Structures are given as C-alpha cells and as structure tokens.
PDB file of C-alpha atoms in Angstrom:
ATOM      1  CA  UNK A 641       0.000   0.000   0.000  1.00 91.00           C
ATOM      2  CA  UNK A 642       1.277   3.480  -0.875  1.00 94.00           C
ATOM      3  CA  UNK A 643       0.848   6.086   1.865  1.00 97.00           C
ATOM      4  CA  UNK A 644       1.718   9.795   1.847  1.00 97.00           C
ATOM      5  CA  UNK A 645       1.744  11.874   5.046  1.00 98.00           C
ATOM      6  CA  UNK A 646       2.001  15.579   4.274  1.00 98.00           C
ATOM      7  CA  UNK A 647       1.859  18.463   6.705  1.00 97.00           C
ATOM      8  CA  UNK A 648       2.444  22.146   7.305  1.00 96.00           C
ATOM      9  CA  UNK A 649       4.136  23.041  10.594  1.00 94.00           C
ATOM     10  CA  UNK A 650       5.006  26.377  12.168  1.00 90.00           C
ATOM     11  CA  UNK A 651       6.578  25.603  15.567  1.00 90.00           C
ATOM     12  CA  UNK A 652       7.351  21.903  15.010  1.00 93.00           C
ATOM     13  CA  UNK A 653       4.384  20.399  16.844  1.00 96.00           C
ATOM     14  CA  UNK A 654       2.515  19.391  13.674  1.00 97.00           C
ATOM     15  CA  UNK A 655       5.774  18.001  12.240  1.00 97.00           C
ATOM     16  CA  UNK A 656       6.182  15.825  15.343  1.00 97.00           C
ATOM     17  CA  UNK A 657       2.615  14.530  14.952  1.00 98.00           C
ATOM     18  CA  UNK A 658       2.994  13.916  11.193  1.00 98.00           C
ATOM     19  CA  UNK A 659       6.208  11.963  11.771  1.00 98.00           C
ATOM     20  CA  UNK A 660       4.536   9.983  14.581  1.00 98.00           C
ATOM     21  CA  UNK A 661       1.566   9.083  12.354  1.00 98.00           C
ATOM     22  CA  UNK A 662       4.029   7.861   9.708  1.00 98.00           C
ATOM     23  CA  UNK A 663       5.851   5.833  12.392  1.00 98.00           C
ATOM     24  CA  UNK A 664       2.569   4.109  13.232  1.00 98.00           C
ATOM     25  CA  UNK A 665       2.023   3.226   9.575  1.00 97.00           C
ATOM     26  CA  UNK A 666       5.381   1.485   9.108  1.00 93.00           C
ATOM     27  CA  UNK A 667       4.953  -2.112   8.125  1.00 90.00           C
ATOM     28  CA  UNK A 668       1.575  -1.515   6.481  1.00 91.00           C
ATOM     29  CA  UNK A 669       3.063  -0.143   3.286  1.00 88.00           C
ATOM     30  CA  UNK A 670       5.517   2.282   1.780  1.00 94.00           C
ATOM     31  CA  UNK A 671       5.247   5.580   3.608  1.00 97.00           C
ATOM     32  CA  UNK A 672       6.458   8.927   2.306  1.00 97.00           C
ATOM     33  CA  UNK A 673       6.355  11.735   4.872  1.00 98.00           C
ATOM     34  CA  UNK A 674       7.234  15.402   4.565  1.00 97.00           C
ATOM     35  CA  UNK A 675       6.156  18.999   4.465  1.00 96.00           C
ATOM     36  CA  UNK A 676       4.020  20.582   1.775  1.00 96.00           C
ATOM     37  CA  UNK A 677       7.337  21.876   0.375  1.00 95.00           C
ATOM     38  CA  UNK A 678       8.823  18.346   0.268  1.00 95.00           C
ATOM     39  CA  UNK A 679       5.925  16.438  -1.313  1.00 97.00           C
ATOM     40  CA  UNK A 680       4.421  18.037  -4.425  1.00 96.00           C
ATOM     41  CA  UNK A 681       0.710  17.208  -4.771  1.00 96.00           C
ATOM     42  CA  UNK A 682       1.088  15.833  -8.298  1.00 94.00           C
ATOM     43  CA  UNK A 683       3.497  13.187  -6.963  1.00 92.00           C
ATOM     44  CA  UNK A 684       1.246  11.829  -4.197  1.00 94.00           C
ATOM     45  CA  UNK A 685      -2.339  12.340  -5.404  1.00 92.00           C
ATOM     46  CA  UNK A 686      -2.696   8.725  -6.499  1.00 90.00           C
ATOM     47  CA  UNK A 687      -1.408   7.117  -3.291  1.00 94.00           C
ATOM     48  CA  UNK A 688      -3.700   4.574  -1.649  1.00 95.00           C
ATOM     49  CA  UNK A 689      -3.899   6.768   1.453  1.00 97.00           C
ATOM     50  CA  UNK A 690      -3.103  10.467   1.827  1.00 98.00           C
ATOM     51  CA  UNK A 691      -2.895  11.881   5.345  1.00 98.00           C
ATOM     52  CA  UNK A 692      -2.799  15.695   5.420  1.00 98.00           C
ATOM     53  CA  UNK A 693      -2.469  17.946   8.430  1.00 98.00           C
ATOM     54  CA  UNK A 694      -1.656  21.371   9.732  1.00 97.00           C
ATOM     55  CA  UNK A 695      -1.965  23.654  12.733  1.00 96.00           C
ATOM     56  CA  UNK A 696      -5.290  25.190  13.681  1.00 95.00           C
ATOM     57  CA  UNK A 697      -5.080  28.966  13.525  1.00 92.00           C
ATOM     58  CA  UNK A 698      -8.027  31.318  13.932  1.00 91.00           C
ATOM     59  CA  UNK A 699     -10.416  28.315  14.151  1.00 94.00           C
ATOM     60  CA  UNK A 700      -9.299  26.831  10.797  1.00 91.00           C
ATOM     61  CA  UNK A 701      -6.362  26.238   8.488  1.00 94.00           C
ATOM     62  CA  UNK A 702      -3.336  28.511   8.537  1.00 85.00           C
ATOM     63  CA  UNK A 703      -3.447  31.335   6.018  1.00 81.00           C
ATOM     64  CA  UNK A 704      -1.237  31.043   2.905  1.00 76.00           C
ATOM     65  CA  UNK A 705       1.271  33.602   4.254  1.00 73.00           C
ATOM     66  CA  UNK A 706       1.340  32.259   7.832  1.00 66.00           C
ATOM     67  CA  UNK A 707       5.031  31.282   7.855  1.00 57.00           C
ATOM     68  CA  UNK A 708       6.134  34.739   6.785  1.00 66.00           C
ATOM     69  CA  UNK A 709       3.730  36.670   8.995  1.00 62.00           C
ATOM     70  CA  UNK A 710       4.501  34.574  12.097  1.00 61.00           C
ATOM     71  CA  UNK A 711       8.252  34.884  11.510  1.00 60.00           C
ATOM     72  CA  UNK A 712       7.876  38.681  11.471  1.00 64.00           C
ATOM     73  CA  UNK A 713       6.081  38.791  14.841  1.00 63.00           C
ATOM     74  CA  UNK A 714       8.725  39.471  17.481  1.00 62.00           C
ATOM     75  CA  UNK A 715       6.190  38.613  20.223  1.00 56.00           C
ATOM     76  CA  UNK A 716       6.355  34.955  19.104  1.00 62.00           C
ATOM     77  CA  UNK A 717      10.150  34.685  19.455  1.00 61.00           C
ATOM     78  CA  UNK A 718       9.654  33.187  22.934  1.00 59.00           C
ATOM     79  CA  UNK A 719       8.285  30.031  21.257  1.00 65.00           C
ATOM     80  CA  UNK A 720      11.381  29.490  19.156  1.00 66.00           C
ATOM     81  CA  UNK A 721      12.148  29.871  15.496  1.00 70.00           C
ATOM     82  CA  UNK A 722       9.321  29.456  13.021  1.00 66.00           C
ATOM     83  CA  UNK A 723      10.098  26.482  10.781  1.00 68.00           C
ATOM     84  CA  UNK A 724      10.955  27.417   7.207  1.00 73.00           C
ATOM     85  CA  UNK A 725       8.245  27.023   4.625  1.00 77.00           C
ATOM     86  CA  UNK A 726       7.337  28.513   1.266  1.00 82.00           C
ATOM     87  CA  UNK A 727       4.179  26.553   0.501  1.00 88.00           C
ATOM     88  CA  UNK A 728       1.046  26.499   2.627  1.00 92.00           C
ATOM     89  CA  UNK A 729      -1.248  23.533   3.115  1.00 96.00           C
ATOM     90  CA  UNK A 730      -4.040  25.688   1.653  1.00 96.00           C
ATOM     91  CA  UNK A 731      -2.011  26.222  -1.528  1.00 95.00           C
ATOM     92  CA  UNK A 732      -0.987  22.562  -1.633  1.00 97.00           C
ATOM     93  CA  UNK A 733      -4.620  21.443  -1.428  1.00 97.00           C
ATOM     94  CA  UNK A 734      -5.586  23.923  -4.135  1.00 96.00           C
ATOM     95  CA  UNK A 735      -2.950  22.428  -6.466  1.00 96.00           C
ATOM     96  CA  UNK A 736      -3.833  18.815  -5.575  1.00 97.00           C
ATOM     97  CA  UNK A 737      -5.405  17.127  -8.615  1.00 96.00           C
ATOM     98  CA  UNK A 738      -8.866  15.629  -8.206  1.00 95.00           C
ATOM     99  CA  UNK A 739      -8.725  12.033  -7.046  1.00 93.00           C
ATOM    100  CA  UNK A 740     -10.491   9.205  -5.307  1.00 91.00           C
ATOM    101  CA  UNK A 741      -7.907   7.922  -2.817  1.00 92.00           C
ATOM    102  CA  UNK A 742      -8.706   7.379   0.817  1.00 95.00           C
ATOM    103  CA  UNK A 743      -7.658  10.392   2.870  1.00 97.00           C
ATOM    104  CA  UNK A 744      -7.415  11.303   6.527  1.00 98.00           C
ATOM    105  CA  UNK A 745      -6.783  14.657   8.109  1.00 98.00           C
ATOM    106  CA  UNK A 746      -5.228  15.853  11.337  1.00 98.00           C
ATOM    107  CA  UNK A 747      -4.455  19.078  13.081  1.00 98.00           C
ATOM    108  CA  UNK A 748      -2.754  20.422  16.135  1.00 98.00           C
ATOM    109  CA  UNK A 749      -4.856  22.760  18.215  1.00 97.00           C
ATOM    110  CA  UNK A 750      -4.948  24.243  21.689  1.00 96.00           C
ATOM    111  CA  UNK A 751      -5.962  21.840  24.451  1.00 96.00           C
ATOM    112  CA  UNK A 752      -9.415  23.390  24.838  1.00 96.00           C
ATOM    113  CA  UNK A 753     -12.900  22.375  23.637  1.00 95.00           C
ATOM    114  CA  UNK A 754     -13.162  22.216  19.832  1.00 95.00           C
ATOM    115  CA  UNK A 755     -16.136  24.594  19.848  1.00 95.00           C
ATOM    116  CA  UNK A 756     -13.735  27.196  21.222  1.00 95.00           C
ATOM    117  CA  UNK A 757     -10.610  26.454  19.149  1.00 96.00           C
ATOM    118  CA  UNK A 758     -12.042  25.255  15.846  1.00 96.00           C
ATOM    119  CA  UNK A 759     -10.295  22.561  13.830  1.00 96.00           C
ATOM    120  CA  UNK A 760      -8.062  22.738  10.776  1.00 97.00           C
ATOM    121  CA  UNK A 761      -8.666  18.990  10.251  1.00 98.00           C
ATOM    122  CA  UNK A 762     -12.335  19.639   9.485  1.00 97.00           C
ATOM    123  CA  UNK A 763     -11.488  22.313   6.910  1.00 97.00           C
ATOM    124  CA  UNK A 764      -8.826  20.103   5.312  1.00 98.00           C
ATOM    125  CA  UNK A 765     -11.356  17.257   5.110  1.00 98.00           C
ATOM    126  CA  UNK A 766     -13.890  19.517   3.422  1.00 97.00           C
ATOM    127  CA  UNK A 767     -11.373  20.607   0.788  1.00 97.00           C
ATOM    128  CA  UNK A 768     -10.301  17.024   0.076  1.00 98.00           C
ATOM    129  CA  UNK A 769     -13.899  15.863  -0.161  1.00 97.00           C
ATOM    130  CA  UNK A 770     -14.698  18.620  -2.663  1.00 97.00           C
ATOM    131  CA  UNK A 771     -11.947  17.188  -4.910  1.00 96.00           C
ATOM    132  CA  UNK A 772     -13.451  13.688  -4.859  1.00 96.00           C
ATOM    133  CA  UNK A 773     -11.275  12.119  -2.150  1.00 96.00           C
ATOM    134  CA  UNK A 774     -12.814   9.698   0.343  1.00 95.00           C
ATOM    135  CA  UNK A 775     -12.211  11.185   3.794  1.00 97.00           C
ATOM    136  CA  UNK A 776     -12.131   8.268   6.231  1.00 97.00           C
ATOM    137  CA  UNK A 777     -10.942   9.994   9.420  1.00 97.00           C
ATOM    138  CA  UNK A 778     -10.123  13.344  11.004  1.00 97.00           C
ATOM    139  CA  UNK A 779      -8.278  13.786  14.283  1.00 98.00           C
ATOM    140  CA  UNK A 780      -6.983  16.604  16.484  1.00 98.00           C
ATOM    141  CA  UNK A 781      -3.813  16.466  18.552  1.00 98.00           C
ATOM    142  CA  UNK A 782      -3.440  18.912  21.401  1.00 98.00           C
ATOM    143  CA  UNK A 783      -0.837  21.514  22.341  1.00 97.00           C
ATOM    144  CA  UNK A 784      -0.541  23.405  25.618  1.00 95.00           C
ATOM    145  CA  UNK A 785       0.015  26.833  24.109  1.00 90.00           C
ATOM    146  CA  UNK A 786       0.548  28.800  20.915  1.00 83.00           C
ATOM    147  CA  UNK A 787       4.046  27.421  20.306  1.00 86.00           C
ATOM    148  CA  UNK A 788       3.527  24.150  22.121  1.00 89.00           C
ATOM    149  CA  UNK A 789       4.637  21.902  23.565  1.00 95.00           C
ATOM    150  CA  UNK A 790       2.363  19.013  22.740  1.00 97.00           C
ATOM    151  CA  UNK A 791       0.123  17.933  25.598  1.00 97.00           C
ATOM    152  CA  UNK A 792       1.157  14.749  27.384  1.00 97.00           C
ATOM    153  CA  UNK A 793       0.724  11.545  25.398  1.00 98.00           C
ATOM    154  CA  UNK A 794      -0.058  13.171  22.033  1.00 98.00           C
ATOM    155  CA  UNK A 795       2.893  11.704  20.131  1.00 98.00           C
ATOM    156  CA  UNK A 796       2.041   8.217  21.354  1.00 98.00           C
ATOM    157  CA  UNK A 797      -1.614   8.764  20.471  1.00 98.00           C
ATOM    158  CA  UNK A 798      -0.553   9.816  16.948  1.00 98.00           C
ATOM    159  CA  UNK A 799       1.499   6.623  16.482  1.00 98.00           C
ATOM    160  CA  UNK A 800      -1.507   4.526  17.575  1.00 98.00           C
ATOM    161  CA  UNK A 801      -3.873   6.510  15.329  1.00 98.00           C
ATOM    162  CA  UNK A 802      -1.559   6.032  12.345  1.00 98.00           C
ATOM    163  CA  UNK A 803      -1.317   2.291  12.990  1.00 97.00           C
ATOM    164  CA  UNK A 804      -5.102   1.905  13.271  1.00 97.00           C
ATOM    165  CA  UNK A 805      -5.805   4.131  10.279  1.00 97.00           C
ATOM    166  CA  UNK A 806      -3.410   2.247   7.987  1.00 95.00           C
ATOM    167  CA  UNK A 807      -4.767  -1.130   9.086  1.00 93.00           C
ATOM    168  CA  UNK A 808      -8.356  -0.047   8.411  1.00 93.00           C
ATOM    169  CA  UNK A 809      -7.573   1.430   4.993  1.00 93.00           C
ATOM    170  CA  UNK A 810      -5.412  -1.545   3.992  1.00 89.00           C
ATOM    171  CA  UNK A 811      -8.518  -3.764   4.247  1.00 87.00           C
ATOM    172  CA  UNK A 812     -10.236  -1.666   1.559  1.00 86.00           C
ATOM    173  CA  UNK A 813      -7.363  -1.362  -0.941  1.00 79.00           C
ATOM    174  CA  UNK A 814      -7.697  -3.841  -3.831  1.00 70.00           C
ATOM    175  CA  UNK A 815      -4.683  -6.200  -4.082  1.00 65.00           C
ATOM    176  CA  UNK A 816      -3.727  -4.890  -7.547  1.00 56.00           C
ATOM    177  CA  UNK A 817      -3.273  -1.373  -6.059  1.00 55.00           C
ATOM    178  CA  UNK A 818      -0.913  -2.538  -3.320  1.00 49.00           C
ATOM    179  CA  UNK A 819       2.233  -1.495  -5.114  1.00 45.00           C
ATOM    180  CA  UNK A 820       5.550  -0.115  -3.964  1.00 37.00           C
ATOM    181  CA  UNK A 821       6.470   3.522  -4.374  1.00 33.00           C
ATOM    182  CA  UNK A 822       8.871   3.617  -7.303  1.00 32.00           C
ATOM    183  CA  UNK A 823      10.594   6.841  -6.356  1.00 35.00           C
ATOM    184  CA  UNK A 824      10.720   9.254  -3.479  1.00 35.00           C
ATOM    185  CA  UNK A 825       9.794  12.882  -4.167  1.00 38.00           C
ATOM    186  CA  UNK A 826      12.801  15.152  -3.828  1.00 37.00           C
ATOM    187  CA  UNK A 827      13.128  16.276  -0.221  1.00 42.00           C
ATOM    188  CA  UNK A 828      10.669  13.671   1.092  1.00 48.00           C
ATOM    189  CA  UNK A 829      11.763  10.607   2.961  1.00 45.00           C
ATOM    190  CA  UNK A 830      10.442   7.103   2.978  1.00 44.00           C
ATOM    191  CA  UNK A 831       9.733   5.124   6.091  1.00 42.00           C
ATOM    192  CA  UNK A 832       8.867   1.503   5.940  1.00 40.00           C
TER     193      UNK A 832
END
C-alpha cells in the first residue's frame, strides 16, 4: 500500500505529529512523509492513502502567508524559530489534482474544547472531499500553548492513530493497487 503523510508546521508540533503518524504506519506499506514543500501534490495524489495535516489557527487552516507573517512577529520569538516554509497547506490542497484515494486529516490545536478552538482537520477534510477524495478519518492532537509543547501523550496517540488508520484502509485497498512507491519525491523521505 502506498501512503503519503504531508503536513504544514510552524513551531514543530505538527511536524512531530505527522512523523509519529508515519511511524505508526510502518509495516503496512511504503510511507512517504514530509512537508508541503517536500511532497508536491502531483506526486502523491494517487497514493492509496493520503494523510494531510496542519496547525489550527483562527479556528481553521493557517493562512497562505502564515510562515512569513509569524516569523515577522517578534512577540512569538519566545516560542522558538518558526520552521521554514514557502508553501502552505491551503495552496498545496488547491494544487492537488482531483482524485479518489482514501484520505485522513489531522491538526494540532490548543488543548481546549473544539467549539472554542475550531479545527483545521475539518477544513482540510472539506477541501479534500470537494476534490473527490474519500475522507475516512479526522483527528486533532493537542498543544498546551501557541508554540507548544504538545500535551502529554499526544505523540504516542498519533502513532496509535496512524497504525489503526493504515490497518483499516489496507482492508479496503484492492490487491492490484498494493504497489511499492517507485521513487521518493525530492526532499521527502520514505519510512517503511
């Protein structure tokens, strides 16, 4: 089974969760994991499972210029350096060709009720669904504050979620589609 885990991360929390989800999927298939800069949409759109995630900001997905605007805010320096990034998840999803693969979404959001924080995962799921993808799951992982850290047990929960998600999707993938990834997108890495 071919699996792509793609994410946008500002402070590193979403990166940690994306990598943990990929760790949980090892052994189920070939996993490619990386940022929206690492994994071009036209190279992963036909995977058997696409898992896409990003941080929740202002009750939804990060804005297209979030990396630049956050890096310019001196008040956020206390959280550490903003991770580099040119592409946004919003732009990546816009460029993603229509498809029919199974997809799952995740976000990182403040450890507060979802009605208060909102959820990027829900918005990501809506955008994928509008392009014909079959959204099979959406999950939020919690952070203690704007720059993190992750709340206790979130990385472990992400590994378990990835393992369960891959096992469930693997049951629905026809045997003829269970192929190996022939090449790794430049900048992405394979796990598995």
